[in-house]
mmCIF file of C-alpha atoms in Angstrom:
data_model
loop_
_atom_site.group_PDB
_atom_site.id
_atom_site.type_symbol
_atom_site.label_atom_id
_atom_site.label_comp_id
_atom_site.label_asym_id
_atom_site.label_seq_id
_atom_site.Cartn_x
_atom_site.Cartn_y
_atom_site.Cartn_z
ATOM 1 C CA MET A 458 -0.097 0.184 0.005
ATOM 2 C CA ARG A 459 1.125 3.809 -0.597
ATOM 3 C CA PRO A 460 1.802 5.795 1.925
ATOM 4 C CA ASP A 461 -0.574 8.113 0.376
ATOM 5 C CA GLN A 462 -3.413 5.876 0.221
ATOM 6 C CA VAL A 463 -5.943 4.741 2.700
ATOM 7 C CA ILE A 464 -8.755 2.021 2.140
ATOM 8 C CA ILE A 465 -11.882 2.411 4.115
ATOM 9 C CA HIS A 466 -13.827 -0.862 4.286
ATOM 10 C CA LEU A 467 -17.616 -0.718 5.034
ATOM 11 C CA ILE A 468 -19.233 -3.529 7.014
ATOM 12 C CA ASP A 469 -22.843 -4.406 7.578
ATOM 13 C CA PRO A 470 -22.705 -6.245 10.906
ATOM 14 C CA MET A 471 -25.978 -8.107 10.213
ATOM 15 C CA ARG A 472 -24.210 -9.662 7.161
ATOM 16 C CA ILE A 473 -21.503 -11.354 9.024
ATOM 17 C CA LYS A 474 -22.002 -14.947 8.997
ATOM 18 C CA ASP A 475 -20.841 -17.206 11.880
ATOM 19 C CA ALA A 476 -19.073 -14.341 13.308
ATOM 20 C CA ARG A 477 -17.793 -16.331 16.335
ATOM 21 C CA ASP A 478 -16.029 -18.857 14.132
ATOM 22 C CA HIS A 479 -13.441 -15.813 13.129
ATOM 23 C CA LEU A 480 -12.646 -15.022 16.859
ATOM 24 C CA THR A 481 -10.029 -16.012 19.104
ATOM 25 C CA ASP A 482 -11.009 -17.856 22.356
ATOM 26 C CA ALA A 483 -10.381 -14.728 24.267
ATOM 27 C CA GLU A 484 -12.636 -12.605 22.311
ATOM 28 C CA LYS A 485 -15.488 -15.397 22.326
ATOM 29 C CA GLU A 486 -15.116 -15.018 26.174
ATOM 30 C CA ARG A 487 -15.205 -11.403 25.960
ATOM 31 C CA ALA A 488 -18.599 -11.501 23.926
ATOM 32 C CA THR A 489 -20.111 -13.655 26.742
ATOM 33 C CA SER A 490 -19.430 -10.501 29.197
ATOM 34 C CA PHE A 491 -22.063 -8.596 27.375
ATOM 35 C CA ARG A 492 -25.398 -8.005 29.452
ATOM 36 C CA SER A 493 -27.354 -7.890 26.143
ATOM 37 C CA GLN A 494 -27.243 -10.760 23.442
ATOM 38 C CA THR A 495 -27.921 -7.883 21.006
ATOM 39 C CA ASP A 496 -24.774 -6.401 22.045
ATOM 40 C CA ALA A 497 -22.767 -9.354 22.120
ATOM 41 C CA ASP A 498 -23.750 -10.221 18.525
ATOM 42 C CA HIS A 499 -22.813 -6.900 17.295
ATOM 43 C CA TRP A 500 -19.303 -6.743 18.888
ATOM 44 C CA ALA A 501 -18.631 -10.184 17.715
ATOM 45 C CA ALA A 502 -19.775 -9.272 14.080
ATOM 46 C CA CYS A 503 -17.730 -6.201 14.239
ATOM 47 C CA ARG A 504 -14.538 -7.666 15.505
ATOM 48 C CA ALA A 505 -14.905 -10.402 13.008
ATOM 49 C CA GLY A 506 -15.438 -8.104 10.032
ATOM 50 C CA LEU A 507 -12.114 -6.450 11.293
ATOM 51 C CA ARG A 508 -10.424 -9.719 11.189
ATOM 52 C CA MET A 509 -11.644 -10.631 7.903
ATOM 53 C CA VAL A 510 -10.358 -7.355 6.570
ATOM 54 C CA LEU A 511 -6.922 -7.670 8.323
ATOM 55 C CA ALA A 512 -6.761 -11.362 7.097
ATOM 56 C CA GLN A 513 -7.167 -10.045 3.670
ATOM 57 C CA ALA A 514 -4.138 -7.410 4.092
ATOM 58 C CA CYS A 515 -2.076 -9.866 5.839
ATOM 59 C CA GLY A 516 -2.836 -12.808 3.585
ATOM 60 C CA ILE A 517 -3.481 -15.259 6.741
ATOM 61 C CA ALA A 518 -6.723 -16.738 8.305
ATOM 62 C CA PRO A 519 -8.763 -14.267 10.199
ATOM 63 C CA ARG A 520 -8.389 -16.108 13.463
ATOM 64 C CA GLU A 521 -4.527 -16.192 12.961
ATOM 65 C CA VAL A 522 -4.597 -12.324 12.648
ATOM 66 C CA PRO A 523 -2.173 -11.150 15.531
ATOM 67 C CA ILE A 524 -3.739 -8.087 17.139
ATOM 68 C CA SER A 525 -2.308 -6.689 20.280
ATOM 69 C CA VAL A 526 -3.251 -3.472 22.470
ATOM 70 C CA GLY A 527 -0.773 -0.494 23.015
ATOM 71 C CA ALA A 528 -0.039 1.427 26.120
ATOM 72 C CA HIS A 529 -3.240 3.762 25.546
ATOM 73 C CA GLY A 530 -5.393 1.129 24.343
ATOM 74 C CA LYS A 531 -5.130 1.358 20.672
ATOM 75 C CA PRO A 532 -5.173 -2.009 18.806
ATOM 76 C CA ALA A 533 -2.141 -2.841 16.603
ATOM 77 C CA LEU A 534 -0.554 -5.829 14.633
ATOM 78 C CA ASP A 535 2.268 -7.523 15.698
ATOM 79 C CA PRO A 536 5.236 -8.324 13.580
ATOM 80 C CA PRO A 537 5.765 -9.461 10.994
ATOM 81 C CA PHE A 538 2.410 -7.460 10.059
ATOM 82 C CA ALA A 539 3.272 -4.231 12.094
ATOM 83 C CA HIS A 540 3.568 -2.240 8.969
ATOM 84 C CA VAL A 541 -0.163 -2.697 8.365
ATOM 85 C CA GLN A 542 -1.601 0.352 10.240
ATOM 86 C CA PHE A 543 -5.717 0.191 11.046
ATOM 87 C CA ASN A 544 -8.315 1.458 12.958
ATOM 88 C CA LEU A 545 -11.946 0.241 13.519
ATOM 89 C CA SER A 546 -15.034 2.288 14.527
ATOM 90 C CA HIS A 547 -18.880 1.019 14.516
ATOM 91 C CA CYS A 548 -22.217 2.220 15.333
ATOM 92 C CA ARG A 549 -25.524 0.000 15.629
ATOM 93 C CA ASP A 550 -25.938 -0.579 11.885
ATOM 94 C CA LEU A 551 -22.268 0.037 10.209
ATOM 95 C CA ALA A 552 -18.640 -0.403 10.765
ATOM 96 C CA LEU A 553 -15.658 1.136 9.417
ATOM 97 C CA VAL A 554 -12.207 -0.373 9.066
ATOM 98 C CA ALA A 555 -9.378 1.929 7.839
ATOM 99 C CA ILE A 556 -6.316 0.164 6.477
ATOM 100 C CA ALA A 557 -3.040 2.355 5.778
ATOM 101 C CA ALA A 558 0.645 2.418 5.812
ATOM 102 C CA ASN A 559 0.940 4.934 8.671
ATOM 103 C CA PRO A 560 -1.002 5.815 11.686
ATOM 104 C CA VAL A 561 -4.771 6.208 11.018
ATOM 105 C CA GLY A 562 -7.895 6.991 13.037
ATOM 106 C CA ILE A 563 -11.468 6.559 12.190
ATOM 107 C CA ASP A 564 -14.902 7.136 13.743
ATOM 108 C CA ILE A 565 -18.369 7.075 12.605
ATOM 109 C CA GLU A 566 -21.746 8.144 14.489
ATOM 110 C CA ARG A 567 -25.133 8.040 13.551
ATOM 111 C CA SER A 568 -26.647 11.404 12.581
ATOM 112 C CA ASP A 569 -29.649 10.875 14.994
ATOM 113 C CA ARG A 570 -27.099 11.435 17.675
ATOM 114 C CA ALA A 571 -26.813 15.054 16.984
ATOM 115 C CA PRO A 572 -29.771 16.528 18.848
ATOM 116 C CA ASP A 573 -28.322 14.862 22.100
ATOM 117 C CA LEU A 574 -25.271 17.042 22.114
ATOM 118 C CA PRO A 575 -26.184 20.816 22.703
ATOM 119 C CA GLY A 576 -25.743 21.389 26.198
ATOM 120 C CA CYS A 577 -22.677 19.072 26.233
ATOM 121 C CA GLU A 578 -20.163 21.684 24.541
ATOM 122 C CA GLU A 579 -17.756 22.115 27.481
ATOM 123 C CA THR A 580 -17.353 18.393 28.085
ATOM 124 C CA PHE A 581 -15.528 17.853 24.566
ATOM 125 C CA CYS A 582 -15.431 21.416 22.750
ATOM 126 C CA HIS A 583 -12.212 23.685 22.971
ATOM 127 C CA PRO A 584 -13.372 27.308 23.859
ATOM 128 C CA GLU A 585 -12.649 28.323 20.246
ATOM 129 C CA GLU A 586 -14.960 25.863 18.986
ATOM 130 C CA ILE A 587 -17.573 26.889 21.303
ATOM 131 C CA ALA A 588 -17.449 30.651 20.549
ATOM 132 C CA ALA A 589 -17.711 29.693 16.647
ATOM 133 C CA LEU A 590 -20.836 27.309 17.125
ATOM 134 C CA PRO A 591 -24.019 28.685 15.157
ATOM 135 C CA THR A 592 -26.895 29.851 17.511
ATOM 136 C CA GLY A 593 -29.748 27.903 15.714
ATOM 137 C CA GLN A 594 -30.414 24.638 17.469
ATOM 138 C CA ASP A 595 -30.416 22.152 14.403
ATOM 139 C CA ASP A 596 -27.160 23.817 13.126
ATOM 140 C CA ARG A 597 -25.479 23.507 16.470
ATOM 141 C CA ALA A 598 -26.419 19.904 16.855
ATOM 142 C CA THR A 599 -25.003 19.272 13.406
ATOM 143 C CA ILE A 600 -21.701 20.870 13.914
ATOM 144 C CA LEU A 601 -21.321 19.410 17.589
ATOM 145 C CA LEU A 602 -21.536 15.879 15.882
ATOM 146 C CA GLU A 603 -19.052 17.097 13.420
ATOM 147 C CA ILE A 604 -16.672 18.157 15.984
ATOM 148 C CA TRP A 605 -17.186 15.136 18.000
ATOM 149 C CA THR A 606 -16.626 12.675 15.256
ATOM 150 C CA ALA A 607 -13.667 14.512 13.855
ATOM 151 C CA LYS A 608 -11.961 14.938 17.215
ATOM 152 C CA GLU A 609 -12.349 11.108 17.914
ATOM 153 C CA SER A 610 -10.644 10.366 14.655
ATOM 154 C CA ALA A 611 -7.742 12.356 15.615
ATOM 155 C CA LEU A 612 -7.309 11.246 19.151
ATOM 156 C CA LYS A 613 -7.375 7.608 17.784
ATOM 157 C CA ALA A 614 -4.804 8.481 15.040
ATOM 158 C CA LEU A 615 -2.631 9.977 17.741
ATOM 159 C CA GLY A 616 -2.998 6.853 20.023
ATOM 160 C CA THR A 617 -3.806 8.639 22.779
ATOM 161 C CA GLY A 618 -7.737 8.357 22.944
ATOM 162 C CA PHE A 619 -9.618 10.647 25.377
ATOM 163 C CA LEU A 620 -6.373 10.466 27.637
ATOM 164 C CA LEU A 621 -5.723 13.770 25.886
ATOM 165 C CA PRO A 622 -8.608 15.716 27.157
ATOM 166 C CA PRO A 623 -10.825 16.640 24.146
ATOM 167 C CA ASP A 624 -11.813 20.121 25.263
ATOM 168 C CA GLU A 625 -7.969 20.794 25.343
ATOM 169 C CA VAL A 626 -7.985 19.966 21.349
ATOM 170 C CA HIS A 627 -8.854 22.590 18.861
ATOM 171 C CA ILE A 628 -10.284 20.989 15.476
ATOM 172 C CA ALA A 629 -10.465 23.432 12.174
ATOM 173 C CA LEU A 630 -13.186 22.171 9.839
ATOM 174 C CA GLU A 631 -13.380 24.949 7.682
ATOM 175 C CA THR A 632 -10.660 23.725 5.486
ATOM 176 C CA MET A 633 -10.553 20.218 3.678
ATOM 177 C CA PRO A 634 -8.839 18.217 5.041
ATOM 178 C CA GLY A 635 -9.035 19.755 8.438
ATOM 179 C CA THR A 636 -6.298 20.158 10.996
ATOM 180 C CA ALA A 637 -5.947 19.565 14.987
ATOM 181 C CA SER A 638 -4.053 21.337 17.456
ATOM 182 C CA SER A 639 -3.378 21.290 21.328
ATOM 183 C CA VAL A 640 -1.075 23.287 23.528
ATOM 184 C CA HIS A 641 -0.372 19.813 25.139
ATOM 185 C CA GLU A 642 0.284 17.891 21.909
ATOM 186 C CA PRO A 643 2.051 19.450 18.958
ATOM 187 C CA LEU A 644 1.954 16.339 17.002
ATOM 188 C CA LEU A 645 -1.924 16.937 16.323
ATOM 189 C CA ARG A 646 -0.719 19.791 13.880
ATOM 190 C CA LYS A 647 0.625 17.266 11.679
ATOM 191 C CA LEU A 648 -2.418 15.212 11.215
ATOM 192 C CA GLY A 649 -4.994 15.453 8.143
ATOM 193 C CA ILE A 650 -8.542 15.100 9.375
ATOM 194 C CA HIS A 651 -10.968 14.253 6.213
ATOM 195 C CA HIS A 652 -14.545 14.155 6.333
ATOM 196 C CA LEU A 653 -15.828 10.674 4.722
ATOM 197 C CA HIS A 654 -18.383 10.699 1.959
ATOM 198 C CA HIS A 655 -20.093 7.444 0.557
ATOM 199 C CA PRO A 656 -23.638 6.382 -0.370
ATOM 200 C CA ALA A 657 -23.632 4.232 2.750
ATOM 201 C CA LEU A 658 -22.754 7.192 4.940
ATOM 202 C CA GLN A 659 -25.872 8.954 4.147
ATOM 203 C CA ASP A 660 -27.440 8.929 7.667
ATOM 204 C CA HIS A 661 -23.918 8.941 9.398
ATOM 205 C CA THR A 662 -20.851 11.281 10.085
ATOM 206 C CA ALA A 663 -17.373 9.796 9.699
ATOM 207 C CA TYR A 664 -14.275 11.170 9.658
ATOM 208 C CA LEU A 665 -10.760 9.823 9.009
ATOM 209 C CA ALA A 666 -7.494 11.325 10.673
ATOM 210 C CA THR A 667 -4.054 10.483 9.119
ATOM 211 C CA SER A 668 -0.433 11.028 10.087
ATOM 212 C CA THR A 669 0.671 11.903 6.678
ATOM 213 C CA THR A 670 -0.790 13.601 3.451
ATOM 214 C CA VAL A 671 -3.653 11.378 1.977
ATOM 215 C CA ASP A 672 -4.044 11.773 -2.003
ATOM 216 C CA GLU A 673 -6.433 8.477 -2.420
ATOM 217 C CA ILE A 674 -9.375 7.242 -0.119
ATOM 218 C CA THR A 675 -10.759 4.268 -1.686
ATOM 219 C CA TYR A 676 -13.882 2.433 -0.226
ATOM 220 C CA GLN A 677 -14.732 -1.245 -0.119
ATOM 221 C CA THR A 678 -17.673 -3.182 0.792
ATOM 222 C CA ASP A 679 -16.521 -6.661 0.810
ATOM 223 C CA PHE A 680 -18.609 -8.202 3.456
ATOM 224 C CA THR A 681 -22.172 -6.230 2.879
#
C-alpha cells in the first residue's frame, strides 16, 4: 500500500455470517461478558469483520491475525505485520475499518445522535470551538456531531484516545482536510482530518485522521 493511500472497508454487521468462527477464544469469552445478547452479537460481528479485513491485508486466516493492544489501548498488529496500520469504529448499523501504511484513526456516528449534544459543549469542545458554534439549535447540533467525530478520529490516530482531554484539542474543519492542534500535543498539528463521503454514510457522520498526506481514499464493501 502506498503511504498516501487509505482503504476504508464498510461492513454491515448484520451480514457477517458465523462471526464467532473468526474470533479467538479470548474474544469469544469477551463476547459472553455483554449483558445484552444483541450487544454481544454486534461486538462479535464487528470484531469478526475487522479480522476478515486484516486477514485479507496480511494473507492469513482471520483467527490467526495477531492483534495486540498498545499502552493507551489502541489495537495494532504484531510483527511481521506491524507495517499494516488500521483502526475500527462502529455504530449500531455500520462498521468502518481504515487500512493504511501510517497511523490512522476513524470514527463513525449516526446522525440521529446530534440532537443529544447541545448542552454538552464544555465536555468535549475547545473554547474557540464553542465561540464559533451557530446559535440555531439544529445547525449547532450538526456541527457538534462533526466536531465530536472528527476529534475522536484525531485522538485515535494519535493513539492517546481521550487520555488527552478533548476540550483541550481544537479542530479546524473549515478547511478540507481539517487540522487539529493542542498546546499539550503538538503532534496533532501534523494530522490531516478528512470528512468521509459514501452513499452508505448518508445517515452518518464519519471522519478519518491520518499522520501523513493522503491523496487517495478508496472504499470497499467486501462483507455487505
